[in-house]
Tab-separated table of C-alpha atoms in Angstrom:
chain	number	residue	atom	x	y	z
R	1	UNK	CA	114.044	95.337	110.005
R	2	UNK	CA	111.896	95.016	113.122
R	3	UNK	CA	112.918	97.134	116.099
R	4	UNK	CA	112.047	96.924	119.800
R	5	UNK	CA	109.358	99.002	121.487
R	6	UNK	CA	110.233	100.918	124.606
R	7	UNK	CA	108.796	99.239	127.720
R	8	UNK	CA	107.642	101.601	130.478
R	9	UNK	CA	106.361	100.795	133.985
R	10	UNK	CA	103.843	103.318	135.314
R	11	UNK	CA	102.909	103.834	138.964
R	12	UNK	CA	99.323	105.107	139.348
R	13	UNK	CA	97.003	106.106	142.173
R	14	UNK	CA	93.600	104.573	142.831
R	15	UNK	CA	91.859	106.670	140.174
R	16	UNK	CA	94.468	105.948	137.481
R	17	UNK	CA	96.575	109.083	137.608
R	18	UNK	CA	100.212	108.416	136.736
R	19	UNK	CA	102.417	109.212	139.711
R	20	UNK	CA	105.722	107.935	138.366
R	21	UNK	CA	107.159	106.238	135.262
R	22	UNK	CA	110.182	103.953	134.919
R	23	UNK	CA	111.746	102.812	131.636
R	24	UNK	CA	112.122	99.051	131.979
R	25	UNK	CA	113.552	98.550	128.482
R	26	UNK	CA	114.911	101.104	126.063
R	27	UNK	CA	113.339	101.177	122.650
R	28	UNK	CA	115.476	100.578	119.614
R	29	UNK	CA	114.940	101.381	115.969
R	30	UNK	CA	115.183	98.363	113.706
R	31	UNK	CA	118.353	97.585	111.795
R	32	UNK	CA	118.545	98.835	108.211
R	33	UNK	CA	118.436	96.283	105.413
R	34	UNK	CA	120.378	97.375	102.326
R	35	UNK	CA	119.271	95.782	99.071
R	36	UNK	CA	121.435	94.893	96.092
R	37	UNK	CA	118.919	96.455	93.692
R	38	UNK	CA	120.428	99.413	91.825
R	39	UNK	CA	117.438	101.753	91.911
R	40	UNK	CA	118.654	103.858	88.971
R	41	UNK	CA	119.134	100.754	86.841
R	42	UNK	CA	115.806	99.325	88.012
R	43	UNK	CA	113.951	102.437	86.869
R	44	UNK	CA	115.694	102.408	83.504
R	45	UNK	CA	114.947	98.701	82.968
R	46	UNK	CA	111.298	99.204	83.846
R	47	UNK	CA	111.096	102.071	81.363
R	48	UNK	CA	112.746	99.951	78.658
R	49	UNK	CA	110.279	97.107	79.193
R	50	UNK	CA	107.300	99.452	79.150
R	51	UNK	CA	108.364	101.154	75.916
R	52	UNK	CA	109.487	98.051	74.012
R	53	UNK	CA	106.606	95.854	75.115
R	54	UNK	CA	104.117	98.627	74.391
R	55	UNK	CA	105.327	98.865	70.787
R	56	UNK	CA	105.741	95.135	70.196
R	57	UNK	CA	102.280	94.142	71.396
R	58	UNK	CA	100.462	96.214	68.774
R	59	UNK	CA	98.460	93.628	66.858
R	60	UNK	CA	99.524	91.012	69.420
R	61	UNK	CA	96.437	90.059	71.460
R	62	UNK	CA	98.255	87.578	73.713
R	63	UNK	CA	101.607	89.280	74.345
R	64	UNK	CA	100.871	90.882	77.709
R	65	UNK	CA	104.115	90.612	79.735
R	66	UNK	CA	107.906	90.826	79.719
R	67	UNK	CA	110.599	90.075	82.282
R	68	UNK	CA	114.205	91.146	82.852
R	69	UNK	CA	116.622	90.055	85.567
R	70	UNK	CA	120.111	91.545	85.890
R	71	UNK	CA	122.585	89.794	88.187
R	72	UNK	CA	126.247	90.033	89.114
R	73	UNK	CA	127.524	86.606	87.986
R	74	UNK	CA	130.244	86.452	90.646
R	75	UNK	CA	128.410	87.648	93.762
R	76	UNK	CA	124.800	86.735	92.992
R	77	UNK	CA	123.654	90.282	93.744
R	78	UNK	CA	120.424	90.977	91.863
R	79	UNK	CA	120.892	94.454	90.410
R	80	UNK	CA	117.479	94.614	88.777
R	81	UNK	CA	114.410	92.404	88.746
R	82	UNK	CA	111.756	93.942	86.563
R	83	UNK	CA	108.551	92.751	85.007
R	84	UNK	CA	105.515	94.416	83.459
R	85	UNK	CA	102.097	93.033	82.608
R	86	UNK	CA	99.182	94.540	80.717
R	87	UNK	CA	95.904	93.769	82.462
R	88	UNK	CA	92.359	94.654	81.533
R	89	UNK	CA	90.188	96.128	84.290
R	90	UNK	CA	86.944	94.128	84.308
R	91	UNK	CA	84.922	97.082	85.593
R	92	UNK	CA	86.194	99.898	83.374
R	93	UNK	CA	87.430	97.855	80.408
R	94	UNK	CA	90.624	99.925	80.457
R	95	UNK	CA	93.972	98.207	79.992
R	96	UNK	CA	96.727	99.206	82.421
R	97	UNK	CA	100.355	98.140	82.674
R	98	UNK	CA	101.198	96.867	86.145
R	99	UNK	CA	104.315	95.774	87.968
R	100	UNK	CA	105.067	92.053	87.709
R	101	UNK	CA	108.634	91.847	88.970
R	102	UNK	CA	107.958	88.716	91.006
R	103	UNK	CA	106.995	86.951	87.773
R	104	UNK	CA	110.752	86.530	87.248
R	105	UNK	CA	110.677	83.842	89.943
R	106	UNK	CA	107.016	82.774	90.151
R	107	UNK	CA	106.213	82.101	86.484
R	108	UNK	CA	107.946	79.784	84.032
R	109	UNK	CA	108.048	79.375	80.256
R	110	UNK	CA	109.567	77.277	77.498
R	111	UNK	CA	112.786	79.195	76.898
R	112	UNK	CA	113.874	77.831	73.522
R	113	UNK	CA	117.412	78.029	72.246
R	114	UNK	CA	118.902	79.986	75.160
R	115	UNK	CA	119.503	76.570	76.772
R	116	UNK	CA	121.688	75.287	73.919
R	117	UNK	CA	124.843	76.219	75.798
R	118	UNK	CA	123.801	73.741	78.491
R	119	UNK	CA	122.944	71.165	75.817
R	120	UNK	CA	126.398	71.381	74.248
R	121	UNK	CA	128.087	71.194	77.657
R	122	UNK	CA	125.958	68.165	78.554
R	123	UNK	CA	127.110	66.584	75.293
R	124	UNK	CA	130.742	67.147	76.260
R	125	UNK	CA	130.266	65.898	79.807
R	126	UNK	CA	128.519	62.671	78.787
R	127	UNK	CA	130.877	61.967	75.907
R	128	UNK	CA	128.089	62.249	73.345
R	129	UNK	CA	130.160	64.865	71.502
R	130	UNK	CA	133.608	66.408	71.845
R	131	UNK	CA	134.640	70.027	71.267
R	132	UNK	CA	134.969	70.616	67.543
R	133	UNK	CA	132.870	67.623	66.459
R	134	UNK	CA	131.219	68.117	63.063
R	135	UNK	CA	127.628	66.930	62.603
R	136	UNK	CA	125.437	67.166	59.506
R	137	UNK	CA	122.565	69.624	59.905
R	138	UNK	CA	119.770	68.556	57.567
R	139	UNK	CA	116.067	67.735	58.045
R	140	UNK	CA	115.645	64.538	60.054
R	141	UNK	CA	112.835	62.212	59.016
R	142	UNK	CA	111.962	59.540	61.560
R	143	UNK	CA	109.407	56.764	61.243
R	144	UNK	CA	105.944	57.889	62.429
R	145	UNK	CA	107.342	61.283	63.515
R	146	UNK	CA	107.099	64.806	62.125
R	147	UNK	CA	110.250	66.049	60.449
R	148	UNK	CA	112.745	67.595	62.885
R	149	UNK	CA	114.789	70.452	61.434
R	150	UNK	CA	116.539	73.736	62.055
R	151	UNK	CA	114.929	77.118	61.576
R	152	UNK	CA	116.374	77.609	58.073
R	153	UNK	CA	114.411	74.583	56.760
R	154	UNK	CA	117.017	73.133	54.382
R	155	UNK	CA	119.730	72.793	57.027
R	156	UNK	CA	123.250	74.138	57.465
R	157	UNK	CA	125.115	71.039	56.286
R	158	UNK	CA	128.245	69.828	58.146
R	159	UNK	CA	128.868	72.204	61.076
R	160	UNK	CA	130.794	72.173	64.347
R	161	UNK	CA	129.643	73.070	67.837
R	162	UNK	CA	130.592	76.762	67.612
R	163	UNK	CA	128.720	77.206	64.349
R	164	UNK	CA	125.753	75.388	65.897
R	165	UNK	CA	125.635	77.890	68.757
R	166	UNK	CA	126.263	80.901	66.539
R	167	UNK	CA	123.526	79.983	64.049
R	168	UNK	CA	121.298	78.276	66.633
R	169	UNK	CA	121.160	74.894	64.919
R	170	UNK	CA	118.379	72.640	66.154
R	171	UNK	CA	119.622	69.554	64.342
R	172	UNK	CA	123.064	69.690	65.983
R	173	UNK	CA	121.268	69.553	69.343
R	174	UNK	CA	118.940	66.766	68.136
R	175	UNK	CA	121.887	64.641	67.028
R	176	UNK	CA	123.652	65.332	70.332
R	177	UNK	CA	120.535	64.185	72.216
R	178	UNK	CA	120.352	61.033	70.085
R	179	UNK	CA	123.966	60.150	70.854
R	180	UNK	CA	123.376	60.840	74.524
R	181	UNK	CA	120.385	58.461	74.367
R	182	UNK	CA	122.418	55.673	72.779
R	183	UNK	CA	121.648	56.112	69.063
R	184	UNK	CA	124.879	56.996	67.284
R	185	UNK	CA	123.610	57.040	63.705
R	186	UNK	CA	120.649	58.731	62.076
R	187	UNK	CA	118.812	56.440	59.629
R	188	UNK	CA	116.532	58.345	57.214
R	189	UNK	CA	112.917	57.231	57.663
R	190	UNK	CA	114.057	54.822	60.365
R	191	UNK	CA	113.010	54.728	64.010
R	192	UNK	CA	114.221	57.053	66.752
R	193	UNK	CA	115.785	54.376	68.949
R	194	UNK	CA	116.969	56.084	72.111
R	195	UNK	CA	116.602	55.312	75.796
R	196	UNK	CA	114.340	58.259	76.592
R	197	UNK	CA	114.450	57.719	80.368
R	198	UNK	CA	118.245	57.577	80.591
R	199	UNK	CA	118.614	60.481	78.161
R	200	UNK	CA	116.212	62.836	79.927
R	201	UNK	CA	117.739	62.007	83.311
R	202	UNK	CA	121.248	62.810	82.044
R	203	UNK	CA	120.012	66.077	80.573
R	204	UNK	CA	118.195	67.163	83.720
R	205	UNK	CA	121.098	66.210	85.985
R	206	UNK	CA	123.458	68.389	83.977
R	207	UNK	CA	121.004	71.243	83.445
R	208	UNK	CA	120.420	71.348	87.213
R	209	UNK	CA	124.118	72.064	87.735
R	210	UNK	CA	123.470	75.432	86.062
R	211	UNK	CA	120.238	76.121	87.964
R	212	UNK	CA	117.758	74.993	85.303
R	213	UNK	CA	114.928	72.944	86.782
R	214	UNK	CA	115.899	73.550	90.425
R	215	UNK	CA	115.380	76.408	92.860
R	216	UNK	CA	117.952	79.172	92.582
R	217	UNK	CA	117.920	79.735	96.344
R	218	UNK	CA	117.036	83.433	96.138
R	219	UNK	CA	116.231	85.075	99.489
R	220	UNK	CA	112.567	85.637	98.638
R	221	UNK	CA	109.552	83.368	99.270
R	222	UNK	CA	107.430	81.735	96.584
R	223	UNK	CA	110.077	80.713	94.061
R	224	UNK	CA	108.900	78.165	91.473
R	225	UNK	CA	111.009	75.600	89.589
R	226	UNK	CA	108.952	75.252	86.406
R	227	UNK	CA	106.829	72.540	84.836
R	228	UNK	CA	107.836	69.221	83.337
R	229	UNK	CA	110.654	68.659	85.795
R	230	UNK	CA	110.729	64.994	86.846
R	231	UNK	CA	108.231	63.859	84.214
R	232	UNK	CA	109.204	61.147	81.783
R	233	UNK	CA	108.428	62.248	78.216
R	234	UNK	CA	105.628	60.259	76.539
R	235	UNK	CA	107.690	59.723	73.409
R	236	UNK	CA	111.371	59.764	72.550
R	237	UNK	CA	111.000	62.792	70.304
R	238	UNK	CA	110.340	64.958	73.387
R	239	UNK	CA	113.941	64.344	74.480
R	240	UNK	CA	115.031	66.043	71.264
R	241	UNK	CA	112.661	68.921	72.052
R	242	UNK	CA	114.201	69.196	75.538
R	243	UNK	CA	117.623	69.728	73.927
R	244	UNK	CA	116.361	72.923	72.247
R	245	UNK	CA	114.433	74.256	75.255
R	246	UNK	CA	110.944	73.183	74.235
R	247	UNK	CA	109.903	70.659	76.862
R	248	UNK	CA	110.638	71.659	80.496
R	249	UNK	CA	109.854	75.239	81.496
R	250	UNK	CA	112.090	77.581	83.496
R	251	UNK	CA	111.777	80.929	85.265
R	252	UNK	CA	113.630	84.041	84.057
R	253	UNK	CA	115.583	83.912	87.337
R	254	UNK	CA	116.745	80.348	86.637
R	255	UNK	CA	117.891	81.446	83.196
R	256	UNK	CA	120.008	84.314	84.537
R	257	UNK	CA	121.585	81.975	87.106
R	258	UNK	CA	122.373	79.479	84.330
R	259	UNK	CA	124.027	82.158	82.206
R	260	UNK	CA	125.898	83.517	85.222
R	261	UNK	CA	127.311	80.041	85.854
R	262	UNK	CA	128.784	79.971	82.364
R	263	UNK	CA	129.969	83.591	82.620
R	264	UNK	CA	131.938	83.067	85.849
R	265	UNK	CA	133.558	79.826	84.718
R	266	UNK	CA	131.239	77.195	86.158
R	267	UNK	CA	130.198	78.289	89.676
R	268	UNK	CA	126.467	78.349	90.427
R	269	UNK	CA	126.061	81.293	92.789
R	270	UNK	CA	122.943	81.877	94.860
R	271	UNK	CA	121.100	85.049	93.807
R	272	UNK	CA	120.153	87.477	96.563
R	273	UNK	CA	118.608	90.918	96.960
R	274	UNK	CA	119.770	91.458	100.558
R	275	UNK	CA	123.237	93.021	100.416
R	276	UNK	CA	123.996	93.979	104.017
R	277	UNK	CA	122.476	94.758	107.407
R	278	UNK	CA	123.458	98.008	109.150
R	279	UNK	CA	122.904	99.491	112.564
R	280	UNK	CA	120.384	102.346	112.617
R	281	UNK	CA	121.796	105.867	112.484
R	282	UNK	CA	120.256	108.809	114.344
R	283	UNK	CA	120.729	110.838	111.158
R	284	UNK	CA	118.087	109.584	108.769
R	285	UNK	CA	120.100	110.512	105.677
R	286	UNK	CA	123.160	108.515	106.739
R	287	UNK	CA	123.823	104.801	107.068
R	288	UNK	CA	125.059	103.189	110.264
R	289	UNK	CA	127.947	100.716	110.535
R	290	UNK	CA	127.672	97.320	108.838
R	291	UNK	CA	126.509	94.489	111.101
R	292	UNK	CA	126.427	91.749	108.481
R	293	UNK	CA	127.493	91.603	104.848
R	294	UNK	CA	125.774	89.052	102.635
R	295	UNK	CA	128.682	87.266	101.004
R	296	UNK	CA	128.603	85.203	97.788
R	297	UNK	CA	127.347	81.659	98.313
R	298	UNK	CA	128.470	79.023	95.826
R	299	UNK	CA	125.820	76.312	95.517
R	300	UNK	CA	127.918	74.021	93.346
R	301	UNK	CA	130.710	73.858	90.784
R	302	UNK	CA	129.627	72.278	87.522
R	303	UNK	CA	131.272	68.939	86.808
R	304	UNK	CA	132.823	70.104	83.548
R	305	UNK	CA	136.287	71.014	82.321
R	306	UNK	CA	137.258	74.676	82.138
R	307	UNK	CA	138.159	74.304	78.460
R	308	UNK	CA	134.644	73.041	77.725
R	309	UNK	CA	133.075	76.071	79.387
R	310	UNK	CA	135.474	78.394	77.571
R	311	UNK	CA	134.569	76.707	74.288
R	312	UNK	CA	130.873	77.407	74.835
R	313	UNK	CA	131.659	80.979	75.921
R	314	UNK	CA	133.387	81.472	72.578
R	315	UNK	CA	130.251	80.279	70.818
R	316	UNK	CA	128.089	82.687	72.851
R	317	UNK	CA	130.448	85.504	71.958
R	318	UNK	CA	129.975	84.701	68.265
R	319	UNK	CA	126.171	84.760	68.615
R	320	UNK	CA	126.321	88.527	69.149
R	321	UNK	CA	129.595	89.569	67.485
R	322	UNK	CA	129.934	87.388	64.388
R	323	UNK	CA	127.988	88.688	61.351
R	324	UNK	CA	126.350	85.255	61.020
R	325	UNK	CA	125.274	85.179	64.675
R	326	UNK	CA	121.552	85.213	65.409
R	327	UNK	CA	121.944	88.206	67.728
R	328	UNK	CA	124.328	90.206	65.560
R	329	UNK	CA	121.876	92.424	63.674
R	330	UNK	CA	119.625	93.483	66.559
R	331	UNK	CA	122.103	93.782	69.427
R	332	UNK	CA	123.929	96.850	68.166
R	333	UNK	CA	125.969	97.967	71.181
R	334	UNK	CA	129.059	95.955	70.289
R	335	UNK	CA	131.382	98.167	72.343
R	336	UNK	CA	130.062	96.563	75.523
R	337	UNK	CA	131.390	93.136	74.445
R	338	UNK	CA	128.112	91.267	74.908
R	339	UNK	CA	127.934	87.466	74.687
R	340	UNK	CA	124.746	85.447	74.887
R	341	UNK	CA	122.165	83.208	73.299
R	342	UNK	CA	118.953	84.050	71.527
R	343	UNK	CA	115.870	81.894	71.956
R	344	UNK	CA	112.527	81.228	70.319
R	345	UNK	CA	110.196	78.522	71.623
R	346	UNK	CA	106.882	77.401	70.216
R	347	UNK	CA	104.701	76.768	73.254
R	348	UNK	CA	101.128	76.095	74.279
R	349	UNK	CA	99.390	79.288	75.363
R	350	UNK	CA	98.062	79.217	78.934
R	351	UNK	CA	97.509	82.928	79.541
R	352	UNK	CA	94.434	84.928	80.582
R	353	UNK	CA	93.001	85.801	77.133
R	354	UNK	CA	90.161	83.628	75.806
R	355	UNK	CA	91.458	81.331	73.082
R	356	UNK	CA	90.794	78.176	71.160
R	357	UNK	CA	92.131	74.937	72.717
R	358	UNK	CA	95.681	74.029	71.737
R	359	UNK	CA	96.718	77.540	70.687
R	360	UNK	CA	100.467	77.546	69.986
R	361	UNK	CA	102.406	80.810	70.296
R	362	UNK	CA	106.052	81.905	70.448
R	363	UNK	CA	108.148	82.815	73.470
R	364	UNK	CA	111.120	85.013	72.547
R	365	UNK	CA	114.047	85.083	74.948
R	366	UNK	CA	117.666	86.101	75.466
R	367	UNK	CA	120.313	85.280	78.055
R	368	UNK	CA	123.766	86.819	78.064
R	369	UNK	CA	126.529	88.638	79.896
R	370	UNK	CA	129.061	91.444	79.404
R	371	UNK	CA	131.852	92.179	78.969
R	372	UNK	CA	132.646	88.724	77.629
R	373	UNK	CA	136.301	88.970	78.686
R	374	UNK	CA	135.523	90.106	82.260
R	375	UNK	CA	131.802	89.725	83.011
R	376	UNK	CA	130.141	92.268	85.289
R	377	UNK	CA	126.487	91.475	84.657
R	378	UNK	CA	124.344	88.642	83.389
R	379	UNK	CA	120.924	89.377	81.889
R	380	UNK	CA	117.836	87.329	81.080
R	381	UNK	CA	114.963	88.617	78.943
R	382	UNK	CA	111.713	86.703	78.503
R	383	UNK	CA	108.754	87.864	76.398
R	384	UNK	CA	106.072	85.164	76.116
R	385	UNK	CA	103.220	84.580	73.705
R	386	UNK	CA	103.956	86.266	70.424
R	387	UNK	CA	101.882	85.295	67.409
R	388	UNK	CA	105.039	85.380	65.279
R	389	UNK	CA	108.606	84.145	65.670
R	390	UNK	CA	109.876	87.138	63.666
R	391	UNK	CA	109.706	89.690	66.464
R	392	UNK	CA	113.019	90.849	67.963
R	393	UNK	CA	111.607	92.609	71.032
R	394	UNK	CA	113.632	90.267	73.258
R	395	UNK	CA	116.890	91.387	71.672
R	396	UNK	CA	115.864	95.045	71.567
R	397	UNK	CA	115.186	94.945	75.307
R	398	UNK	CA	118.483	93.168	76.007
R	399	UNK	CA	120.441	95.668	73.938
R	400	UNK	CA	118.930	98.600	75.814
R	401	UNK	CA	119.452	96.972	79.232
R	402	UNK	CA	123.173	96.449	78.634
R	403	UNK	CA	123.421	100.021	77.380
R	404	UNK	CA	121.630	101.346	80.468
R	405	UNK	CA	123.971	99.509	82.824
R	406	UNK	CA	127.192	100.664	81.183
R	407	UNK	CA	125.998	104.237	80.665
R	408	UNK	CA	125.145	104.453	84.362
R	409	UNK	CA	128.565	103.086	85.211
R	410	UNK	CA	130.291	105.609	82.926
R	411	UNK	CA	128.272	108.495	84.370
R	412	UNK	CA	129.143	107.539	87.930
R	413	UNK	CA	132.803	107.271	87.048
R	414	UNK	CA	132.655	110.711	85.436
R	415	UNK	CA	130.963	112.150	88.518
R	416	UNK	CA	133.600	110.611	90.763
R	417	UNK	CA	131.128	108.266	92.443
R	418	UNK	CA	131.877	104.752	93.659
R	419	UNK	CA	131.365	102.473	90.671
R	420	UNK	CA	132.501	99.219	92.273
R	421	UNK	CA	130.363	96.408	90.917
R	422	UNK	CA	131.534	93.884	93.539
R	423	UNK	CA	132.824	91.714	90.729
R	424	UNK	CA	134.870	88.935	92.248
R	425	UNK	CA	137.433	86.894	90.395
R	426	UNK	CA	137.069	83.137	90.269
R	427	UNK	CA	139.660	82.820	93.052
R	428	UNK	CA	137.262	84.584	95.425
R	429	UNK	CA	134.394	82.362	94.320
R	430	UNK	CA	136.561	79.332	95.045
R	431	UNK	CA	137.372	80.775	98.454
R	432	UNK	CA	133.661	81.172	99.225
R	433	UNK	CA	133.093	77.563	98.203
R	434	UNK	CA	135.910	76.358	100.428
R	435	UNK	CA	134.528	78.245	103.416
R	436	UNK	CA	131.103	76.780	102.746
R	437	UNK	CA	132.475	73.225	102.889
R	438	UNK	CA	134.404	73.761	106.163
C-alpha cells in the first residue's frame, strides 16, 4: 500500500549550493497488504486448467477458455481465482495460452443445471413444491412449442426432488416453474398457461439471495452481473429455461458464492481477496503486526428453512457419491466427501472465432464444496463453448482442484505448518451478521 515520501527542507546559498538540510517529515514505507490467495494452490489450479483445457480443446475450434474460483464458504476468502484463455497472435499466427483470471468476475455464461439447487429451494420457498414431492418426468408437449424434456429423452418417470437433483432432471424443474407460475397441471398438447412476469420475478428474487444475478461485492473493480437480468422473457417457455440455467447468465464468481451460501447453511458471504493489512517490517522477509483484519461480511441470510437447505445439500451429496449421480463416474476422489452439481447449457456462441450466425454450443460447468459434512472450500468450474455435451472436462478439472487443495493441506500438516483454513462455524457467521446490523 502507498507509503509517504520523506520531506526535506534545504537551505542553499545564492548559487544553489546546499548549506543545510532539515527533515520536515519522516518517510514511511507503505503498509503491507496480505491477500487471501493461497499461492501454492493458485499455481496448482492454473496448471490443472492448462493441462485439462489443452487436452479437451483438441478438435474443439471454439473452446478457448476455462475458469476456476475456490472460496472459503464461511469467511469469503478467495483462495484461488484462475482462468486461462487461448489466443491467436494476429502477427505471428501462433496460439498462446494467457492468464484470464479476471474473467471469473468480468465474463458471464449460461451455467445450466448447476443452478437447480436454487430452483428447488425457490420451489420450496414459494410453496410450488414441498420436500419429497413426486413429479412425473416425461417429455412435455405444449401447444406451438418444441418438446421440453430431460437429457435422457424418454424421461425418468415419477421422481422426487432428491432424485431430480441426483439425475439432473429438467422436467422436474419445468414442472416446478409451471407451478410457481400458477399452472398446477400439465395438459398434453395444451397451452403453457403461466404468468411469466410473476414467475420470473419470483425466481430472480430468490436466486439473488444466493448471489445469482447480483454483484457478489468482491473487493475488486469491474465486476459484472451477467446478461438477461431484469428482462422479461418474450415467451413463457423461457421461464422454464431459466429454471434449468439456460436464460440468464452468471459469472463463475457468482456461482461459487451461490454454492457457498448453500454449503454454509444459507448465509451469503462477501468474497474478498484482501485478508489483512500489516505494518511494514524493517526485515523484508518478516511481516509486521496486524493493523486491520478483513473479517467475514454477511450480505444476507436466505429466507428459507434450515431443513430445506439441508434437503438440497443431501441431493448435492448424491450427485457425486451415489452411483446414479451425474458426477459419480468422473469425480473419483470420494475420500474428500465432495458435494455439488454438474451443469451443461446449450448457449449461443458469442466468442472471438468467426462463425455462422446463431451457432449454438455447450457450456459445461460444476459447482460444489467439500467436505460435505464440514465444508472448507467451495469451487466453481466453467468451460464454455464445447461442440459436444459429452465432454467431462469440467468434472475432471473439479476433481483435480479438490485433490490439490486437500493434498496441500495434508502436506502442510505433515510438515508441521499452520493449516488453519479460517473455517468459521455458522455461529460465527451469525455473529458477523449481528455486528453488521448494529
